[in-house]
Structures are given as structure tokens and as C-alpha cells.
Amino acid sequence: MTENNVGDRRNPEGGRPPRWTRSQAMRIERTPETVAPVIEPPSEDPAADLHIWDTWLLRDRHGEIAEIDGWRVLFSLTAPEELLPGKRHDVAEIRFFYSRNGTEWHGGEPVFEAEALGQRQWAGSALYDDGDLYLYYTAAGDESVDELNYTQRIAVAHGGRFEADDDGVWSEGPWTHETILEPDGRWYESEDQSRGMIYTFRDPWFFEDPETGETNLLFEANTPVSTDSDRCDGDEARQEFNGSVGVATSHSGDPLEWELEPPLLDGVCVNQELERPHIVIHDERYYLFFSSHMHTFSPDLRGFDGLYGFVADSLRGEYDPLNGSGLVVTNPASVPFQAYSWMAFPYRDEILVQSFYNYREFAGDSLDGIADLSESEQRHLFGGTLSPTLRLDVGGDRTRIHGRLAHWHIPTSEEGLPNTDGYQPPEDVGSDDGYDGRPNSRMDRHQTGGYSR
């Protein structure tokens, strides 16, 4: 049985899901194919009065970018611009923006009033299905108590709608909010079971399998690993790094009815956070992407803030790491935290990748160093807007960055993109020769509130 061998997923006793193995992760390195160019601030920011980070597009049941009367809609986690960037997760609110041409974006209004679940809302996805809207999100914190906490459950809002005219798009309620998934403690670790630095059960992403017609919801989770387990050769420190890509299925196709199933991918012994997982179908193969951090890798493994990916012949097939290690996109060594929370989507014969502009002009060993800066420096260094969109050339299990578009550029299907034959990889790829094998620096859980983006 190989490291990636898969048993019957619907009968988990038949075997474990595919794994991101330590031997694969040990191959992670910056290369000209995976390092994005250095980002410069945008000349114009359509949401200059907001911090913006995790972002997703309104899509239809088939995964295509949806339109409402000719308007495209995207959703972002937001917070007031005057807030210290590191505090934004504690007040996150989902707002939406709209555009006709994919370059000029308007709006920034909240999607919901005060009725949303949780003390605040974290990332999700949005389905436009024959005129009906389903907005999946992470309900973060228990709204029944006053003290801020980090309980996470997966929720959906439905019953509301978006209206549009020649001038723009607006949200109309009332919305019905429901909790649709909570960890089961068997396949997906509950908060009480967690012994790692960061607990995760979040980031729902709707996906209908074009091959089988099966309706799925992917999400980020952790795999329960008991202290007497033989996982990671019994190394308890490594066992705490137990991220997984979870999946639930709607056997009826109803976007409100879900049943948990075993994970699609297991990162135990490698990494604790496999954030915002999503699938892109390309050349009839299934490309599974997620984001992760430098500091969430297991001891003695070196990784970067980056987009990671795997490929299989089916949703529940054997997943092989892209580029040998899983690394698809990362930041230059001189600005290792310049972008984060990448979201890939298909465009003609390539894949485009959107992210947010994180901390620029900061080359510390970890994001821990941000907290040591003055408040004015922290605000200055935080981008808080969308990054330039990257262009990926993808063939089999290899990928290559071969161009980029402007900040906030989500091209329309009719738009012709420039030829990238003259694209030159950034000179600032960086060297990893100085890695000494010591565990990565890790953010204080209390400093980040159990949430590390």
C-alpha cells in the first residue's frame, strides 16, 4: 500500500484518504515557476475605506462565474480600514462588489443585516442556482455568549436575493440562516478534541461534480489523532499538525441538505491548516487547491505562505502533489507574506489565481514580527485589497506562473488576454539554503485568536 493509496471513502474502514506526506512536503522549494512577482500597491483601490482579504466569486451550479443582469459579483471578508489589521478577524463582515467588465468594481455594502449566525462571519462560497441564492459561510464564535470565542460551524443563508439595474446590484432580504454542518468528532476533530495551535472547521465551498452529478461541499478541517496513535511514528508534536480537506455530500442535490463523508485529503504529520479548499476541472482532471502558511507546517518541515495543489482523475481519486511537493504559488523570499488566500478558477485553457494583498515590505522570519511594529507601521505595511491576478499554465501534474493581470482584474469570458511569451519570472526567487531544520516559528494562538490569515 503506497503513501497515497485510497480505500473505499464511503467505507472508511477500508482505508485512509490520500495523504500529503512528509516526503512530498520535504521537496518544497521556491522556483521560477512558483514564485509570484513582487506586488506594487494599486493606483486605485475600489474599497480604500475597508480592509479586504478572503474573496470569492458568485458561481452557478456548474462552477461557472454567474451574472445578475450582466453584473458579476464577488464577496470579501471586510473590516473598517482604521482597525489594526491583526484585529480584523474578530469583526469580519461579508460585503459584496459588482462589475460589468471585470476591472471596474463598485459597491462594498454588507450582504446581511445583523441576523447572520456567529459573532462574525468568515470565508465561504456563493451559489446562484436558477435565480436562487445560497451563501455558504463560516459562523465564527458563539453568538449566545458575550465573550469573544472561536467556535466554528458551517452555515448557509438563503431566501434573500440580489436585484440589479443599469446602475448596480443590491441585496434584499430577509435571509434565512441555518447551521448545516458541525464536526462529528470521528472524521473531523471537534474543538474539545483539538490539541494543536489552531482549530479549524470552516471555509465551505460548493462543488457539483461534472462527471457524476454529485453535489458536494468542501471545507477545511482537522483529523482527530489520539495521543496513543501510531500516526507520525507516534511523535505527539507532529500529530498536532493534522489538517485535512473535508467533504459533505447532498445525495438529493438539495443545497440545504448535507451528510458528512471522510476527507478528500489528509495532511496529518505535515500541516495543520489546509485553508479554503476548492476544485478546478482542467483537461478533465480534478485539481484540488488550498492555501497554507509557513508557520502551520510540522516541525522539521519547511514551507511557505502559498497556494498548494494536488491532481486526481476523479474527486475521490488518488491525489498526486503538483510540482512534486504540492507548492503552486508562493511569494518572493524578500516579501514572504505579500499575498495570501489564493483562489483558483478556470479561464479558457489556463487557470487564473486571485488573492489578497497582505503584508508588503516585510521580510521577517514569521508574521509574529508584525506585532512588534508600531501600530502606524502595521497599518502602512498591510495591503488590505485584492492582489494582481496570476496566470497559471497547467499541464498534468506541473504548473508554471506565466503572467499576471492587474489588481482586481477578473476577466470576462469574451475578453482576450495578452500574449505572455515575453513573461520573465521574478529575479527575486530567493534561496532556501539557509534553512537549518529547526521548527518553523509559530504565531501565538492568543495573538491570532486561533485564526492565522
XYZ file of C-alpha atoms in Angstrom:
453
model
C 0.000 0.000 0.000
C 1.557 3.312 -1.101
C 1.553 6.545 0.845
C -1.226 7.895 -1.374
C -3.291 4.722 -1.544
C -7.014 5.180 -1.024
C -9.549 2.838 0.489
C -13.294 2.999 -0.120
C -14.151 6.508 1.020
C -17.748 5.629 1.726
C -16.472 2.829 3.928
C -13.620 4.489 5.856
C -12.686 1.208 7.473
C -11.467 0.153 4.008
C -8.569 2.564 4.066
C -7.413 6.112 4.652
C -7.845 9.063 2.307
C -4.898 10.183 0.178
C -2.154 11.863 2.173
C 0.092 14.824 1.755
C 3.186 13.052 3.000
C 6.241 14.382 4.758
C 8.468 13.076 1.964
C 6.453 15.139 -0.545
C 6.488 18.249 1.640
C 10.261 17.958 2.093
C 10.597 18.789 -1.619
C 9.033 22.236 -1.206
C 11.269 24.953 -2.622
C 10.907 28.301 -4.332
C 11.395 28.041 -8.087
C 10.929 30.437 -11.022
C 7.750 28.513 -11.878
C 6.148 29.018 -8.445
C 7.285 32.446 -7.212
C 4.962 35.351 -7.987
C 6.330 38.789 -8.912
C 6.696 41.446 -6.232
C 3.421 43.356 -5.834
C 3.233 47.127 -6.035
C 0.265 48.991 -4.490
C -2.624 49.616 -6.911
C -3.024 53.078 -8.410
C -6.713 52.964 -7.437
C -8.480 50.927 -4.779
C -12.259 50.489 -5.145
C -12.554 49.826 -1.408
C -9.972 52.138 0.133
C -12.078 52.575 3.276
C -12.022 48.838 4.032
C -9.609 46.067 4.858
C -10.323 43.291 2.354
C -8.971 39.767 2.491
C -10.556 36.346 1.663
C -12.585 36.761 -1.543
C -14.797 34.508 -3.679
C -16.961 34.830 -6.789
C -20.660 34.186 -7.304
C -20.828 30.970 -9.342
C -23.534 28.736 -10.752
C -24.079 25.057 -10.002
C -21.634 24.097 -12.766
C -18.847 26.233 -11.343
C -19.084 28.975 -13.970
C -18.900 32.615 -12.894
C -22.531 33.753 -12.634
C -24.002 37.076 -13.693
C -27.005 39.001 -12.459
C -28.382 41.103 -15.306
C -24.887 41.415 -16.755
C -23.153 42.110 -13.419
C -20.521 39.836 -11.893
C -20.492 39.694 -8.099
C -17.672 38.921 -5.695
C -17.730 38.598 -1.921
C -14.994 39.536 0.545
C -14.301 39.417 4.233
C -14.012 43.034 5.321
C -13.317 45.254 8.301
C -13.041 49.038 8.745
C -9.784 50.407 7.342
C -8.938 52.248 10.569
C -8.867 48.958 12.521
C -5.484 47.455 13.336
C -5.062 44.768 10.608
C -4.378 41.945 13.052
C -7.747 42.540 14.740
C -9.807 42.284 11.571
C -10.732 38.614 12.042
C -12.616 39.453 15.236
C -15.089 41.732 13.425
C -15.123 40.210 9.919
C -18.193 41.014 7.846
C -19.068 39.752 4.351
C -19.570 42.517 1.791
C -20.115 42.309 -1.948
C -18.826 44.129 -5.011
C -20.060 44.093 -8.603
C -18.656 44.776 -12.061
C -19.731 44.581 -15.698
C -16.247 44.367 -17.207
C -14.221 42.565 -14.508
C -11.902 45.528 -13.958
C -14.055 48.319 -12.506
C -15.678 47.211 -9.265
C -18.337 49.022 -7.254
C -20.251 48.505 -4.034
C -18.895 47.304 -0.737
C -22.206 47.040 1.115
C -22.805 44.294 3.709
C -24.684 41.276 2.379
C -26.572 40.678 5.630
C -28.038 42.734 8.393
C -27.484 41.664 11.999
C -29.227 38.273 11.635
C -26.195 36.257 10.419
C -25.017 33.405 12.627
C -21.859 33.641 14.709
C -20.200 36.587 16.389
C -18.714 37.334 12.960
C -18.519 35.579 9.594
C -15.516 34.011 7.906
C -14.974 32.700 4.380
C -17.306 30.629 2.258
C -18.739 30.397 -1.243
C -21.801 31.597 -3.148
C -24.180 29.651 -5.398
C -26.607 31.240 -7.873
C -28.950 28.435 -8.856
C -31.762 29.288 -11.304
C -32.329 32.592 -9.577
C -31.991 31.253 -6.034
C -29.078 32.375 -3.859
C -27.234 30.188 -1.352
C -24.473 31.944 0.540
C -22.303 29.481 2.465
C -20.115 30.893 5.223
C -18.297 30.096 8.446
C -20.207 31.136 11.558
C -17.277 32.051 13.818
C -17.912 32.395 17.525
C -20.939 31.518 19.624
C -23.341 34.437 19.347
C -25.211 33.341 22.504
C -22.357 34.484 24.755
C -20.787 37.899 25.230
C -17.136 36.864 25.372
C -15.365 36.579 22.014
C -14.653 32.941 21.163
C -13.531 30.838 18.204
C -16.130 28.104 17.861
C -16.689 27.344 14.172
C -19.599 25.828 12.292
C -20.670 25.896 8.668
C -23.788 27.875 7.839
C -25.865 28.921 4.844
C -28.066 31.919 4.134
C -30.916 31.551 1.656
C -34.248 33.140 0.795
C -32.744 36.556 0.074
C -31.907 37.784 -3.382
C -29.814 40.189 -5.382
C -31.567 42.757 -7.518
C -29.889 44.747 -10.297
C -30.484 47.595 -12.709
C -28.267 49.650 -15.020
C -26.668 51.376 -12.039
C -25.706 48.403 -9.912
C -26.608 45.485 -7.667
C -28.150 45.386 -4.201
C -29.034 42.725 -1.646
C -32.589 42.228 -0.418
C -33.702 40.057 2.492
C -35.000 38.616 4.545
C -32.375 35.873 4.678
C -32.864 32.590 6.488
C -29.676 31.444 8.229
C -29.108 27.793 9.132
C -26.257 25.752 10.575
C -25.700 22.906 8.121
C -22.505 21.181 9.324
C -20.707 20.674 12.608
C -17.700 18.419 13.325
C -18.570 14.828 14.135
C -15.513 14.013 16.258
C -14.867 10.905 14.165
C -13.682 12.094 10.762
C -13.454 15.749 11.757
C -11.973 16.961 15.006
C -14.234 18.842 17.405
C -12.961 21.866 19.269
C -12.805 19.825 22.504
C -10.529 17.276 20.806
C -8.128 19.879 19.442
C -4.608 19.941 20.835
C -2.990 21.937 18.050
C -2.272 25.644 17.875
C -5.224 26.469 15.631
C -8.611 24.753 15.394
C -10.408 24.630 12.045
C -13.859 23.714 10.787
C -14.616 26.335 8.160
C -14.444 27.619 4.564
C -17.372 25.821 2.853
C -17.040 25.619 -0.947
C -19.847 24.324 -3.174
C -18.892 21.898 -5.939
C -21.047 19.806 -8.261
C -19.056 17.012 -9.864
C -19.483 17.254 -13.657
C -18.614 13.580 -14.092
C -21.059 12.088 -11.566
C -23.524 14.940 -10.979
C -22.911 14.565 -7.241
C -23.365 17.700 -5.149
C -20.573 18.368 -2.631
C -19.417 20.894 -0.093
C -15.661 21.015 0.575
C -14.300 22.567 3.772
C -11.192 22.914 5.901
C -10.949 20.658 8.948
C -8.641 18.711 11.253
C -8.365 14.938 11.510
C -8.726 13.544 15.054
C -5.463 11.945 16.195
C -5.376 10.418 19.653
C -2.283 10.665 21.824
C -1.823 6.886 21.648
C -1.994 6.856 17.842
C 0.862 5.497 15.755
C 0.447 8.343 13.238
C 3.683 10.268 12.651
C 5.539 7.307 14.194
C 3.902 8.181 17.494
C 5.502 11.651 17.615
C 2.967 13.720 19.593
C 4.383 17.052 18.440
C 3.940 16.116 14.793
C 0.484 14.675 15.451
C -0.769 18.145 16.354
C -0.336 19.103 12.691
C -3.461 17.383 11.430
C -5.100 19.431 8.682
C -7.486 17.843 6.216
C -9.775 18.705 3.326
C -13.261 17.668 4.364
C -16.288 16.949 2.209
C -20.032 16.637 2.690
C -22.470 15.345 0.084
C -26.055 16.220 -0.759
C -27.404 12.956 -2.134
C -30.590 14.683 -3.299
C -28.765 17.677 -4.775
C -30.576 19.989 -2.337
C -28.182 22.836 -1.433
C -29.514 22.755 2.149
C -29.147 19.032 2.970
C -25.686 17.657 3.673
C -24.108 14.484 5.041
C -20.501 14.346 6.236
C -18.167 11.932 4.475
C -14.500 11.024 5.061
C -11.867 13.590 3.980
C -10.641 14.015 0.426
C -7.054 14.641 1.579
C -5.220 14.113 4.845
C -2.308 16.357 5.878
C -1.585 14.712 9.249
C 2.123 14.969 10.190
C 2.577 17.725 7.580
C 0.410 20.803 8.123
C -2.396 21.951 10.376
C -4.237 24.341 8.057
C -5.382 23.398 4.547
C -7.376 26.584 4.066
C -10.153 27.412 1.632
C -10.033 24.114 -0.338
C -11.574 24.161 -3.816
C -11.601 22.173 -7.053
C -10.856 23.285 -10.618
C -11.612 20.937 -13.522
C -8.892 21.252 -16.157
C -8.287 18.855 -19.071
C -10.870 16.514 -17.499
C -8.796 16.170 -14.325
C -9.564 17.337 -10.787
C -7.210 19.968 -9.381
C -7.576 20.389 -5.625
C -6.164 23.670 -4.304
C -5.808 25.173 -0.815
C -3.756 27.858 0.919
C -1.419 27.356 3.837
C 1.093 29.188 5.993
C 4.774 28.891 6.746
C 4.098 28.554 10.457
C 1.481 25.774 10.194
C 3.919 23.174 8.863
C 5.019 20.384 11.169
C 8.376 20.564 12.982
C 11.386 19.900 10.739
C 9.403 20.752 7.614
C 9.986 23.974 5.710
C 7.087 25.512 3.837
C 5.939 28.944 2.739
C 2.793 31.002 2.708
C 1.457 29.685 -0.570
C -1.136 28.042 -2.761
C -0.771 24.266 -2.730
C -2.361 21.808 -5.133
C -2.965 18.157 -5.959
C -4.410 16.427 -9.024
C -6.519 13.299 -9.474
C -8.632 11.622 -12.128
C -11.769 11.881 -10.000
C -12.979 13.774 -6.953
C -12.288 10.771 -4.748
C -9.281 9.508 -6.628
C -5.632 9.270 -5.699
C -4.258 12.800 -5.436
C -0.701 13.478 -6.559
C 1.050 16.677 -5.441
C 1.573 19.295 -8.122
C 5.219 20.011 -8.909
C 6.284 17.086 -6.753
C 5.711 18.859 -3.450
C 2.291 20.500 -3.742
C 3.607 24.067 -3.986
C 1.942 26.028 -6.825
C 2.306 29.715 -5.917
C 4.317 31.460 -3.233
C 5.805 34.881 -2.505
C 9.392 36.012 -3.113
C 11.801 35.442 -0.228
C 12.224 39.208 0.188
C 8.460 39.675 0.783
C 7.313 36.251 2.008
C 3.921 37.487 3.229
C 2.935 39.834 0.395
C -0.145 37.815 -0.640
C -2.375 35.123 0.815
C -5.684 33.255 0.487
C -5.390 32.252 -3.160
C -8.477 31.183 -5.127
C -8.020 29.439 -8.493
C -10.602 29.392 -11.256
C -10.607 28.218 -14.898
C -10.241 30.620 -17.808
C -10.144 29.154 -21.307
C -7.065 26.892 -21.486
C -5.387 28.209 -18.332
C -6.105 28.707 -14.651
C -6.252 32.143 -13.034
C -5.448 32.756 -9.379
C -6.833 35.584 -7.250
C -5.586 36.514 -3.754
C -5.412 39.439 -1.359
C -2.546 41.865 -0.810
C -1.237 41.031 2.650
C 1.953 42.482 4.223
C 4.385 44.221 1.864
C 7.955 45.316 2.550
C 8.195 42.891 5.451
C 10.771 40.108 5.438
C 10.606 38.750 8.978
C 11.019 35.074 9.743
C 7.305 34.868 10.541
C 4.259 37.073 10.878
C 4.950 37.134 14.622
C 7.209 40.102 13.894
C 4.295 42.273 12.768
C 3.110 42.552 16.361
C 6.464 44.104 17.336
C 5.948 47.023 14.960
C 4.205 50.258 15.837
C 0.512 50.498 15.001
C 1.228 53.009 12.262
C 3.798 50.659 10.689
C 1.358 47.752 10.836
C -1.275 49.777 9.016
C 1.230 51.012 6.451
C 2.500 47.524 5.611
C -0.916 45.891 5.272
C -2.227 45.889 1.704
C -5.838 45.075 2.552
C -7.033 44.898 -1.063
C -7.009 42.378 -3.914
C -3.684 41.354 -5.429
C -2.883 41.154 -9.127
C -4.491 38.083 -10.689
C -1.919 35.434 -11.630
C -1.996 33.273 -14.770
C -1.079 29.585 -14.496
C -0.019 27.298 -17.300
C -1.057 23.812 -16.199
C -0.107 20.510 -17.765
C -0.662 17.241 -15.943
C 0.965 17.493 -12.541
C 3.141 20.530 -13.379
C 2.251 24.217 -13.151
C 4.000 27.441 -14.083
C 3.197 31.091 -13.433
C 3.348 32.651 -16.881
C 1.801 36.086 -16.430
C -0.292 38.360 -14.292
C -3.135 40.825 -14.641
C -3.887 43.945 -12.613
C -5.253 44.188 -9.087
C -8.983 43.300 -9.034
C -8.925 42.014 -12.647
C -11.325 39.087 -13.170
C -11.564 38.853 -16.975
C -14.859 38.270 -18.736
C -15.333 35.247 -20.996
C -15.193 37.475 -24.102
C -12.009 39.248 -23.056
C -8.784 38.445 -24.842
C -5.755 38.281 -22.570
C -2.303 39.471 -23.659
C 0.309 37.094 -25.013
C 2.706 36.048 -22.252
C 5.580 34.709 -24.339
C 7.727 37.540 -23.013
C 6.956 36.891 -19.345
C 10.081 36.693 -17.214
C 9.965 35.053 -13.764
C 10.946 37.421 -10.962
C 14.653 37.662 -10.278
C 13.811 37.703 -6.578
C 13.073 33.996 -6.263
C 15.201 33.696 -3.143
C 17.365 30.939 -1.765
C 16.415 28.403 0.866
C 19.981 27.254 1.518
C 19.963 28.795 4.959
C 17.250 26.524 6.298
C 18.644 24.851 9.381
C 15.977 22.226 10.029
C 14.585 23.894 13.111
C 10.810 24.012 13.559
C 9.091 26.979 11.951
C 8.190 29.926 14.123
C 4.556 29.740 15.177
C 2.148 32.513 15.894
C 0.846 32.691 19.416
C -2.665 31.266 19.315
C -3.897 34.002 21.623
C -2.346 36.702 19.470
C -4.160 35.489 16.358
C -7.352 34.392 18.039
C -6.904 30.887 16.685
C -7.072 32.260 13.146
C -3.921 32.938 11.236
C -4.675 34.619 7.933
